[in-house]
Amino acid sequence: MAGPAHVLEAANPAFYAAVGGGRRERTGVPLADLMPELGDQGFIALLDQVYRSGERHVGRDARVVIGTGADAREAYFDFTYEARRDAGGNVVGVRMIGVETTQVKHARRLAAEQRALLEQIARHAPLPEVLDGMCRAIEELSPDVIVSVLLADDDGRHLRHGAGPSLPGFYNQAIDGIATGEGVGSCGTAAHRRRTVVVNDIATDPLWDDFRDLADRAGLAACWSTPILARDGRLLGTFAMYHRTPRAPQDSDLALARVFADTAALAIERHHAEQARLAADAREKAARDDLAFLLTASTALAGRLDERQTLECLAALAGPALAPLAAVDVVEAGRVRRVAAAAPTEQARDLLQAHTPARGGDEAVDRVLASGLTEVARRTPTGPGPWQELGVTGYVCVPLVDRGRPFGTLTLLSTGEHCFDGHRIALAEELARRAATAARNARQYAQRAAIARDLQSGLLLPDLPDIPGAELAVFYHPAGEGLEIGGDFYDVFRRDDGSWAFILGDVCGRGAKAATTTALVRHTARAVAPLLDDPVDIAKAVDKALNDRNAHQNNGFVTLVYGHLAPAADGLTVHLVRAGHTVPLLLDAEHTVAAVEAPGGLLGIGIPPRLTGHRFTLRPAESLLLYTDGITECRAAGTGQYGDTRLAEALASAPPRPAAAEILRTIAEDVRGFLGGGRDVEDDQAALVITAVEPTRGAGAGGVAGSRDTSGMPACSRGRRSPVGRRTGEHEKPINWEGRDRGDDDRADR
């Protein structure tokens, strides 16, 4: 385009095809004359701006209405306006480059609409809600469209109102019940013909002769109606798209109508199937109610992993569904104990809860526990009890059986006109059977969790030792619900030469195998530590022990950081080796974070690892952080991993001259903030902090031991907890990821 009038000088065939072709396939005229509709849409003003300023303009997914009246169509383009310049650099025109994205836009819109509709159908929403949601979803994305749905009667001869949230109420009421047939508007005709009927101008189309005044009152000028058909060809209804101005449909409109009609057919067919099912269920109401009750009970019972809660849930389910009053008794240490009761009022519940049947007496509970058989009576139970106060007229006592032996009973008590029939007794027995199974599962779960906790506790240090000139703090958070032994481990112990050994690692896998591997690694390291001075040799000994355990079985692999720690005049001497583990981080007194590089391969994979030791001095107020990948690889919903960079930033944000426990508190709080406060993680998390301190700081010879905290919060020194401060940026320092040697010879460089 040339000059301030944007005279079209040249264009490729794609341009002419996009703008409508025909009389527009010409050059030498201003663009505003060729496409006058662009003026009101702001595109001519954009050209003027580029021409005046010479600055490039880029538009993405821009909406353009091309043409006018009934020939108008909606299109979308990615385009660029660039200034054209002469040899002297003066702007002489504008070059436009565009890519039409209309089809992509329509495809996205269709996908979004269909997804919204299918989600409503999938959650089994009522049909009116589904249809109303469909209409509103389409109208939200296409503001110039008004959507209506009519549902066909069983005989297919009439159409009833289904949804039309944006149509006037009088209009919906007037067309509710219209007949299907030729000339009955767009919808009646489409239902009759079983194909789409397009009326671009209601005012002139003969199909609307009987409804033209009604449409005029409602402000409707065009209507395209698509029949909604079942898979077998039956008429289910119609879907209509109205416009307030005469308009012909575009391909995208017809595609949207087809998608909607097909999806609406799914919703309507599902609704019909549901109605048929409900009709059949009405003939068998008792059986359906029983099944629903048992399914609800099973879900409620299975959701509890505590035996007492399971039995309390049993009492709540039984009363009042099966009887006005219900009680659950169990045998513990040879005595009967009432663990739960249900009643209409709190006073009645307290009376029933306070009564405990005596073992060895003439009571139904005792007899049922002895026989394992259900007992039924239309009278008050034998033996003492609050039967008169509660108005009891009969009872059913059902055993709770585990592996063929009763361990408790469910007692149902009737009052007033309530009575037990065979159907209700059978239901009580089935409920008791399911509850007994759930209680056994809860008991086994509790036992397994206790075993896992005890074994995990046995694999970890109860307390960290005191090390002269050092503070230690550890953080341990196992993944899952505690049913399996975690794969992360740590250990700190004294060597014969007065130095200290520390180790933190990760075993491949979980459970008993991980526990045995953890024990093998720790015990091997402790066994050879007095005999070998080089951490590399100790890591190789661990690798040999792992490979020798069972040469013909894949035992998984182990990653770890092992090192020796010894007090020195200027801090702590550290000599460590890293075997395939996450890189340790060093926090110096200026709050600069550096990676401690020590290349090394995995242990226990049958290939001799190539390991390199690393020596450096940890000076007072400097800290060494060891951690497992459960911290850096944890994920929050909808986000990426926590990552090494964020861990380094959290480490750098610790308070000035922090204690070891303060560093762990800072990191744990940042991890919890990243996870949105959630405590469940997919992998175990462990961290060990070693902080060098002045000889006068701490207890004894300067050693301060942190304590283990498996709750996800690092404990303070000596096991005392302190409030956790919120992370701020005032102490954040630049992060050094060079991984350079931290020996004495680089101190001057720093």
XYZ file of C-alpha atoms in Angstrom, residues 55-717:
663
model
C 7.047 1.867 13.638
C 6.103 -1.727 13.016
C 2.817 -3.099 14.421
C 2.089 -6.788 15.069
C -1.358 -8.232 15.735
C -2.074 -11.744 16.934
C -5.341 -13.600 16.468
C -7.092 -10.367 15.496
C -10.827 -10.581 14.782
C -11.963 -9.047 11.487
C -15.470 -8.847 10.047
C -15.053 -9.011 6.271
C -17.916 -7.860 4.073
C -21.228 -6.327 5.052
C -24.816 -7.382 5.516
C -25.712 -10.976 4.765
C -22.323 -11.524 3.100
C -20.318 -10.576 6.173
C -18.065 -13.208 7.671
C -15.942 -13.349 10.789
C -12.243 -14.123 10.345
C -9.087 -14.135 12.443
C -5.561 -13.173 11.360
C -2.010 -12.906 12.607
C -0.685 -9.832 10.805
C 2.234 -7.413 10.660
C 2.200 -3.798 9.401
C 5.653 -2.537 8.320
C 6.579 0.883 6.971
C 7.848 1.007 3.359
C 10.692 3.459 2.868
C 12.372 5.015 -0.136
C 16.097 5.218 -0.709
C 16.267 8.234 1.574
C 14.560 6.453 4.433
C 11.260 8.286 4.108
C 8.039 6.367 4.687
C 6.188 6.002 1.385
C 3.675 3.330 2.287
C 2.857 0.272 4.375
C 3.446 -3.419 3.760
C 0.980 -5.873 5.324
C 1.780 -9.566 5.851
C -1.016 -11.722 7.265
C -1.788 -15.339 8.026
C -5.434 -16.310 8.419
C -6.067 -18.311 11.603
C -9.840 -18.554 11.291
C -9.899 -22.330 10.948
C -7.621 -22.750 13.961
C -9.785 -20.379 15.973
C -12.939 -22.226 15.013
C -11.367 -25.572 15.837
C -10.391 -24.315 19.271
C -13.826 -22.921 19.869
C -15.498 -26.144 18.806
C -13.195 -28.160 21.055
C -13.875 -25.872 24.001
C -17.613 -26.048 23.481
C -17.646 -29.814 23.132
C -15.452 -30.244 26.191
C -17.800 -28.114 28.286
C -20.815 -30.066 27.110
C -19.240 -33.462 27.677
C -18.150 -32.460 31.169
C -21.732 -31.638 32.079
C -22.971 -34.917 30.633
C -20.221 -36.885 32.361
C -21.179 -35.625 35.791
C -24.772 -36.793 35.208
C -26.309 -33.375 35.649
C -30.102 -33.112 35.123
C -31.056 -32.635 31.487
C -32.451 -29.072 31.961
C -29.168 -28.089 33.622
C -27.139 -29.694 30.841
C -29.112 -28.007 28.062
C -29.123 -24.644 29.813
C -25.352 -24.919 30.331
C -24.884 -25.765 26.663
C -26.836 -22.714 25.527
C -25.030 -20.348 27.859
C -21.592 -21.710 26.924
C -22.171 -21.089 23.208
C -23.703 -17.655 23.800
C -20.739 -16.663 25.931
C -18.255 -17.402 23.148
C -20.534 -16.050 20.375
C -22.279 -12.974 21.840
C -24.316 -12.375 18.671
C -25.969 -15.819 18.832
C -29.105 -16.776 20.790
C -29.498 -20.512 21.347
C -32.652 -22.553 21.902
C -33.313 -26.278 22.356
C -36.667 -27.992 21.835
C -37.266 -31.609 22.893
C -39.394 -34.028 20.885
C -42.295 -35.925 22.461
C -42.130 -39.708 22.492
C -44.189 -39.810 19.288
C -41.993 -37.202 17.586
C -45.001 -35.070 16.594
C -44.536 -32.160 18.953
C -41.624 -30.145 20.313
C -41.442 -29.073 23.943
C -39.357 -26.348 25.540
C -35.930 -27.616 26.578
C -33.743 -24.549 27.045
C -33.629 -20.979 25.814
C -32.088 -18.841 28.561
C -31.678 -15.725 26.400
C -35.043 -15.832 24.617
C -37.992 -13.891 26.066
C -40.247 -15.924 28.328
C -43.328 -15.258 26.219
C -41.518 -16.629 23.152
C -40.465 -19.863 24.888
C -43.997 -20.289 26.179
C -45.540 -19.692 22.736
C -43.431 -22.292 20.909
C -43.672 -24.896 23.688
C -45.649 -27.778 22.149
C -45.513 -26.727 18.477
C -46.161 -29.465 15.960
C -43.501 -30.837 13.655
C -44.268 -30.319 9.999
C -43.527 -28.457 6.832
C -43.814 -24.689 7.242
C -43.824 -24.693 11.046
C -40.974 -22.220 11.421
C -37.354 -23.321 11.257
C -37.554 -25.840 14.118
C -40.813 -27.569 13.192
C -39.648 -27.875 9.587
C -36.167 -29.141 10.540
C -37.746 -31.782 12.802
C -40.053 -32.826 9.951
C -37.343 -32.921 7.262
C -34.687 -34.436 9.578
C -32.100 -31.997 8.203
C -30.866 -28.478 8.896
C -33.159 -25.630 7.888
C -31.582 -22.182 7.369
C -33.733 -19.055 7.386
C -31.551 -15.995 6.766
C -34.409 -13.468 6.985
C -37.492 -14.332 9.018
C -39.330 -11.288 7.699
C -39.456 -12.701 4.156
C -39.257 -16.483 4.523
C -42.607 -18.340 4.086
C -41.675 -20.937 6.707
C -42.293 -18.244 9.328
C -45.678 -17.010 8.096
C -47.455 -18.253 11.222
C -44.741 -17.050 13.619
C -43.510 -13.828 12.017
C -45.294 -11.512 14.462
C -44.038 -13.563 17.394
C -40.460 -13.363 16.096
C -40.826 -9.620 15.527
C -41.967 -9.112 19.144
C -38.958 -11.130 20.340
C -36.565 -9.168 18.114
C -35.489 -12.193 16.053
C -34.466 -11.796 12.399
C -32.731 -15.073 11.419
C -32.958 -18.680 12.599
C -30.941 -21.774 11.669
C -32.338 -25.005 13.107
C -30.601 -28.402 13.230
C -32.467 -31.605 14.153
C -31.120 -33.599 17.105
C -31.238 -37.267 16.134
C -30.597 -40.442 18.091
C -28.205 -43.100 16.871
C -31.128 -45.078 15.468
C -32.514 -42.035 13.632
C -35.276 -41.158 16.107
C -36.034 -37.469 16.527
C -34.854 -36.187 19.902
C -35.341 -32.454 19.371
C -33.972 -29.417 17.580
C -31.183 -26.963 18.165
C -31.756 -23.414 16.912
C -29.344 -20.490 16.531
C -31.100 -17.094 16.315
C -29.738 -13.693 15.265
C -31.261 -10.268 15.729
C -30.279 -9.177 12.230
C -30.688 -11.042 8.916
C -27.646 -13.217 8.428
C -26.421 -16.227 6.466
C -24.509 -18.926 8.360
C -20.788 -19.422 7.924
C -19.072 -22.794 7.836
C -18.054 -22.345 11.453
C -21.682 -21.774 12.464
C -22.844 -24.947 10.755
C -19.950 -26.930 12.238
C -20.803 -25.644 15.696
C -24.456 -26.617 15.157
C -23.466 -30.150 14.147
C -21.192 -30.565 17.151
C -23.851 -29.253 19.493
C -26.585 -31.414 17.985
C -24.471 -34.558 18.269
C -23.446 -33.777 21.830
C -26.978 -32.801 22.825
C -28.122 -36.146 21.440
C -25.808 -37.861 23.919
C -27.286 -35.857 26.782
C -30.879 -36.476 25.723
C -30.324 -40.187 25.109
C -28.665 -40.474 28.496
C -31.653 -38.690 30.001
C -34.059 -41.090 28.283
C -32.045 -44.062 29.496
C -32.067 -42.629 32.999
C -35.824 -42.173 32.877
C -36.248 -45.764 31.703
C -34.018 -46.975 34.492
C -35.947 -44.982 37.073
C -39.198 -46.438 35.788
C -37.808 -49.954 36.140
C -36.413 -49.123 39.562
C -39.813 -47.899 40.675
C -41.117 -51.438 40.136
C -38.340 -52.796 42.309
C -37.929 -49.967 44.790
C -37.061 -52.117 47.778
C -34.210 -53.894 45.978
C -32.829 -50.620 44.657
C -32.974 -48.959 48.058
C -31.161 -51.895 49.606
C -28.447 -51.779 46.994
C -28.039 -48.016 47.357
C -27.842 -48.345 51.122
C -25.216 -51.074 50.949
C -23.175 -49.192 48.361
C -23.270 -46.058 50.502
C -22.374 -48.074 53.565
C -19.494 -49.808 51.787
C -18.096 -46.500 50.598
C -18.384 -44.956 54.047
C -16.847 -47.971 55.773
C -14.027 -48.330 53.258
C -13.074 -44.682 53.655
C -12.069 -45.119 57.289
C -8.723 -46.612 58.258
C -9.339 -46.529 62.018
C -11.163 -49.486 63.587
C -13.062 -47.423 66.141
C -14.194 -44.940 63.496
C -15.334 -47.858 61.349
C -17.507 -49.246 64.141
C -18.875 -45.787 64.946
C -19.744 -45.448 61.265
C -21.526 -48.829 61.452
C -23.762 -47.613 64.270
C -24.509 -44.369 62.423
C -25.406 -46.268 59.245
C -27.660 -48.742 61.041
C -29.640 -46.117 62.927
C -32.069 -44.889 61.793
C -31.829 -46.604 58.369
C -32.485 -50.074 59.809
C -33.804 -49.304 63.291
C -34.437 -46.313 65.572
C -31.649 -47.430 67.941
C -28.351 -49.154 67.221
C -25.347 -50.183 69.326
C -22.004 -51.824 68.595
C -20.156 -53.932 71.198
C -16.731 -55.576 70.914
C -14.753 -57.996 73.037
C -11.460 -56.640 74.394
C -9.309 -58.570 76.854
C -12.190 -60.928 77.579
C -14.660 -58.144 78.394
C -17.471 -56.637 76.373
C -17.142 -52.914 75.655
C -19.693 -50.684 73.931
C -17.857 -48.615 71.351
C -20.701 -46.836 69.530
C -24.402 -46.052 69.721
C -26.924 -44.231 67.529
C -30.304 -42.794 68.552
C -32.716 -40.039 67.438
C -31.834 -37.790 70.386
C -28.653 -37.085 72.306
C -30.283 -38.139 75.577
C -31.334 -41.509 74.128
C -27.883 -42.010 72.652
C -26.233 -41.325 76.025
C -28.544 -43.844 77.726
C -27.752 -46.502 75.133
C -24.023 -45.733 75.139
C -23.813 -46.023 78.931
C -25.208 -49.561 78.954
C -22.609 -52.313 78.585
C -23.763 -55.944 78.432
C -22.174 -58.175 81.063
C -20.070 -61.087 79.817
C -21.341 -64.426 81.071
C -24.863 -63.116 81.766
C -28.188 -63.945 80.186
C -28.018 -61.280 77.499
C -28.387 -61.401 73.730
C -24.919 -59.974 73.094
C -23.276 -62.696 75.146
C -25.280 -65.434 73.442
C -24.525 -64.166 69.961
C -20.808 -63.877 70.754
C -20.865 -67.490 71.878
C -22.914 -68.917 69.003
C -21.966 -66.651 66.102
C -25.640 -66.654 65.048
C -28.098 -63.773 64.680
C -30.735 -63.510 67.418
C -34.144 -61.881 66.811
C -36.931 -61.176 69.303
C -40.118 -59.086 69.353
C -39.660 -58.114 72.981
C -37.238 -56.226 75.133
C -33.805 -57.791 75.566
C -33.218 -59.955 78.610
C -31.104 -58.609 81.412
C -30.907 -55.103 82.855
C -30.869 -52.073 80.607
C -32.602 -48.782 79.769
C -35.248 -50.589 77.766
C -38.261 -48.913 79.375
C -36.774 -45.409 79.162
C -36.012 -45.952 75.474
C -39.359 -47.634 74.709
C -37.736 -50.746 73.215
C -40.194 -53.258 71.710
C -37.836 -55.711 69.970
C -34.261 -56.306 68.881
C -31.929 -57.945 66.386
C -28.415 -58.889 67.494
C -26.011 -59.679 64.629
C -22.443 -61.011 65.091
C -19.392 -59.228 63.691
C -17.190 -62.073 62.478
C -13.507 -62.086 61.582
C -12.086 -65.350 60.169
C -14.993 -67.340 61.523
C -14.854 -65.976 65.079
C -17.166 -63.270 66.446
C -15.316 -60.267 67.843
C -18.358 -58.064 68.401
C -22.050 -57.503 67.722
C -24.413 -55.041 66.072
C -27.620 -54.678 68.083
C -30.675 -53.020 66.508
C -33.551 -51.986 68.768
C -37.088 -51.233 67.585
C -39.448 -48.759 69.237
C -43.140 -47.933 68.817
C -44.631 -49.386 65.648
C -41.279 -50.271 64.130
C -40.668 -53.999 63.664
C -38.133 -56.236 61.969
C -38.999 -58.352 58.952
C -36.861 -60.890 57.129
C -35.790 -58.364 54.548
C -34.504 -55.902 57.160
C -32.736 -58.650 59.122
C -30.943 -59.855 55.986
C -29.880 -56.272 55.293
C -28.526 -55.940 58.843
C -26.519 -59.135 58.454
C -25.024 -57.954 55.166
C -24.147 -54.589 56.682
C -22.519 -56.333 59.652
C -20.511 -58.559 57.315
C -19.170 -55.583 55.360
C -18.434 -53.652 58.534
C -16.541 -56.603 60.002
C -14.394 -56.764 56.863
C -13.769 -52.999 56.976
C -12.864 -53.198 60.684
C -10.415 -56.014 59.991
C -8.831 -54.006 57.159
C -8.558 -50.963 59.431
C -6.956 -53.105 62.126
C -4.458 -54.544 59.645
C -3.721 -51.082 58.296
C -3.003 -49.781 61.792
C -0.760 -52.756 62.526
C 1.115 -52.364 59.258
C 1.550 -48.619 59.773
C 2.856 -49.238 63.300
C 5.333 -51.815 62.024
C 6.498 -49.427 59.306
C 6.928 -46.593 61.802
C 8.826 -48.806 64.229
C 11.091 -50.153 61.502
C 11.661 -46.676 60.069
C 12.512 -45.366 63.531
C 14.979 -48.201 63.947
C 16.733 -47.253 60.724
C 17.172 -43.599 61.708
C 19.123 -41.995 64.495
C 17.034 -41.246 67.600
C 19.193 -38.151 68.221
C 22.106 -36.485 66.518
C 25.402 -36.582 68.433
C 27.246 -33.574 69.826
C 30.219 -32.653 67.639
C 32.756 -30.075 68.888
C 32.624 -26.902 66.844
C 29.536 -27.969 64.908
C 25.774 -27.713 64.902
C 23.756 -30.460 63.238
C 20.113 -30.453 62.235
C 18.203 -33.019 60.234
C 14.901 -32.999 58.393
C 13.075 -36.191 57.387
C 9.630 -36.454 55.771
C 8.582 -39.849 54.384
C 6.234 -39.981 51.412
C 2.756 -41.478 51.456
C 0.795 -42.543 54.510
C 3.617 -44.271 56.341
C 2.782 -47.821 55.222
C 6.157 -48.401 53.578
C 9.721 -47.811 54.643
C 11.208 -44.799 52.937
C 14.322 -44.967 50.795
C 16.068 -41.891 52.238
C 18.487 -42.309 55.134
C 21.130 -40.452 57.134
C 23.668 -41.233 59.840
C 26.295 -39.429 61.914
C 28.794 -41.349 64.059
C 32.181 -40.976 65.719
C 35.312 -42.556 64.252
C 38.136 -44.043 66.278
C 40.539 -41.197 65.444
C 38.224 -38.593 66.990
C 36.773 -37.385 63.699
C 33.118 -37.800 62.773
C 31.505 -39.505 59.824
C 28.309 -38.317 58.197
C 26.232 -39.902 55.460
C 23.009 -39.009 53.660
C 21.635 -41.053 50.800
C 18.748 -42.455 48.836
C 17.943 -46.105 48.165
C 16.095 -47.067 45.009
C 12.592 -48.279 45.899
C 10.595 -48.494 49.090
C 9.393 -51.064 51.596
C 11.215 -54.029 53.119
C 13.806 -54.195 50.340
C 14.674 -50.527 50.851
C 14.921 -51.155 54.601
C 17.404 -53.998 54.183
C 19.441 -51.982 51.693
C 19.479 -48.974 54.014
C 20.633 -51.149 56.892
C 23.351 -52.723 54.711
C 24.670 -49.315 53.625
C 24.696 -47.821 57.128
C 26.183 -50.874 58.813
C 28.837 -51.294 56.121
C 29.842 -47.656 56.429
C 30.016 -47.909 60.218
C 31.983 -51.156 60.010
C 34.680 -49.970 57.609
C 34.917 -46.361 58.813
C 37.458 -47.241 61.575
C 39.578 -49.162 59.037
C 39.644 -46.746 56.091
C 40.566 -43.071 56.190
C 39.535 -42.074 52.669
C 35.758 -41.541 52.127
C 36.273 -42.799 48.564
C 37.438 -46.167 49.882
C 34.444 -46.350 52.235
C 32.031 -45.615 49.369
C 33.693 -48.352 47.326
C 33.287 -50.760 50.248
C 29.581 -49.935 50.336
C 29.382 -50.536 46.580
C 31.060 -53.941 46.994
C 28.675 -54.916 49.786
C 25.690 -53.971 47.619
C 26.951 -55.940 44.628
C 27.990 -58.952 46.736
C 24.606 -59.237 48.471
C 23.099 -61.165 45.577
C 25.062 -61.110 42.374
C 22.218 -62.688 40.386
C 19.489 -60.264 41.514
C 18.893 -56.657 40.622
C 18.993 -54.951 43.993
C 18.507 -51.437 42.663
C 20.994 -48.669 43.200
C 22.054 -46.270 45.949
C 23.122 -42.644 45.857
C 24.852 -41.010 48.804
C 27.171 -38.356 50.126
C 29.652 -39.680 52.689
C 32.237 -37.591 54.502
C 34.500 -37.090 57.480
C 34.312 -34.096 59.761
C 37.039 -32.973 62.150
C 37.433 -29.833 64.310
C 40.243 -27.533 63.189
C 41.699 -24.279 64.396
C 39.837 -22.304 61.731
C 36.587 -24.294 61.672
C 35.767 -27.817 60.519
C 37.768 -29.885 58.076
C 35.453 -31.690 55.669
C 36.466 -34.543 53.372
C 33.574 -36.014 51.395
C 32.677 -38.126 48.396
C 29.498 -37.943 46.298
C 28.195 -41.107 44.633
C 25.489 -40.150 42.132
C 23.698 -38.009 44.718
C 22.380 -34.454 44.588
C 25.127 -31.834 44.790
C 25.766 -30.528 48.341
C 25.377 -26.784 48.836
C 27.654 -24.515 50.851
C 26.375 -21.341 52.521
C 29.199 -19.002 53.503
C 29.178 -16.143 56.021
C 28.221 -13.628 53.277
C 25.179 -15.771 52.375
C 26.631 -16.811 49.048
C 25.556 -20.294 47.989
C 28.017 -22.523 46.122
C 27.735 -26.070 44.832
C 30.298 -28.518 46.224
C 31.305 -30.523 43.177
C 32.595 -34.050 43.715
C 31.913 -36.222 40.647
C 30.868 -39.797 41.319
C 28.664 -42.564 39.914
C 25.868 -44.703 41.361
C 26.558 -47.522 43.804
C 25.263 -51.072 43.560
C 24.791 -51.284 39.785
C 27.559 -53.824 39.142
C 29.891 -51.292 37.512
C 32.798 -49.954 39.612
C 32.002 -46.317 40.320
C 34.450 -43.561 39.470
C 34.617 -41.494 42.640
C 36.508 -38.328 43.529
C 37.050 -37.025 47.032
C 36.731 -33.347 47.900
C 38.353 -31.497 50.809
C 37.533 -28.052 52.160
C 37.278 -26.126 55.401
C 33.932 -25.126 56.845
C 34.628 -21.901 58.725
C 32.524 -20.504 61.571
C 29.053 -19.325 60.426
C 29.343 -21.416 57.252
C 26.952 -24.312 56.625
C 26.943 -27.425 54.476
C 23.546 -28.670 53.220
C 23.035 -32.287 52.132
C 19.616 -33.185 50.718
C 17.789 -35.813 48.693
C 16.038 -35.336 45.372
C 12.646 -35.660 47.062
C 13.033 -31.947 47.906
C 14.184 -30.603 44.547
C 11.884 -32.844 42.487
C 8.671 -32.306 44.446
C 5.840 -30.791 42.446
C 2.830 -28.666 43.271
C -0.396 -29.024 41.281
C -0.048 -27.308 37.923
C 3.623 -26.331 38.427
C 7.043 -27.681 37.651
C 9.566 -29.079 40.069
C 10.793 -27.189 43.126
C 14.242 -27.290 41.588
C 17.849 -26.664 42.530
C 17.674 -22.923 41.934
C 14.791 -22.350 44.336
C 16.496 -24.496 46.973
C 19.627 -22.359 46.666
C 17.540 -19.186 46.951
C 15.797 -20.517 50.060
C 19.177 -21.406 51.559
C 20.486 -17.912 50.837
C 17.411 -16.353 52.494
C 18.199 -17.859 55.908
C 18.707 -15.319 58.753
C 22.180 -13.841 59.275
C 24.595 -16.291 60.899
C 21.854 -18.919 61.143
C 21.892 -21.989 63.320
C 21.569 -25.326 61.536
C 17.959 -25.713 62.669
C 17.109 -22.215 61.396
C 18.387 -23.141 57.946
C 16.180 -26.218 57.857
C 13.170 -24.245 59.072
C 13.691 -21.749 56.242
C 13.927 -24.498 53.626
C 10.984 -26.502 55.006
C 8.773 -23.401 55.064
C 9.690 -22.570 51.478
C 8.970 -26.143 50.341
C 5.588 -26.085 52.087
C 4.815 -22.726 50.512
C 5.700 -24.142 47.091
C 3.401 -27.120 47.716
C 0.567 -24.845 48.824
C 0.719 -25.986 52.437
C 0.198 -29.663 51.573
C 2.143 -32.298 53.429
C 1.725 -35.250 51.071
C 4.736 -35.751 48.809
C 5.467 -38.364 46.163
C 9.030 -39.066 47.296
C 10.798 -39.100 50.649
C 12.520 -35.888 51.667
C 15.629 -35.690 53.832
C 18.198 -33.005 54.557
C 21.186 -32.672 56.861
C 22.796 -29.337 57.769
C 26.280 -29.047 59.288
C 27.140 -25.579 60.572
C 30.557 -24.600 61.875
C 30.376 -22.533 65.066
C 32.754 -20.637 67.298
C 34.197 -22.716 70.141
C 32.171 -20.710 72.684
C 28.850 -21.288 70.960
C 26.597 -24.196 71.913
C 26.822 -26.808 74.631
C 29.813 -28.702 75.939
C 32.773 -28.280 73.636
C 30.690 -26.323 71.210
C 28.576 -29.109 69.782
C 24.891 -28.511 69.346
C 22.799 -31.394 68.090
C 19.621 -30.953 66.128
C 16.882 -33.524 66.547
C 15.102 -35.578 63.948
C 11.636 -34.387 62.921
C 9.596 -36.653 60.669
C 6.631 -34.288 60.545
C 8.104 -32.175 57.781
C 9.348 -29.395 60.103
C 13.003 -29.371 61.155
C 13.355 -29.267 64.902
C 15.332 -26.684 66.803
C 18.535 -27.539 68.617
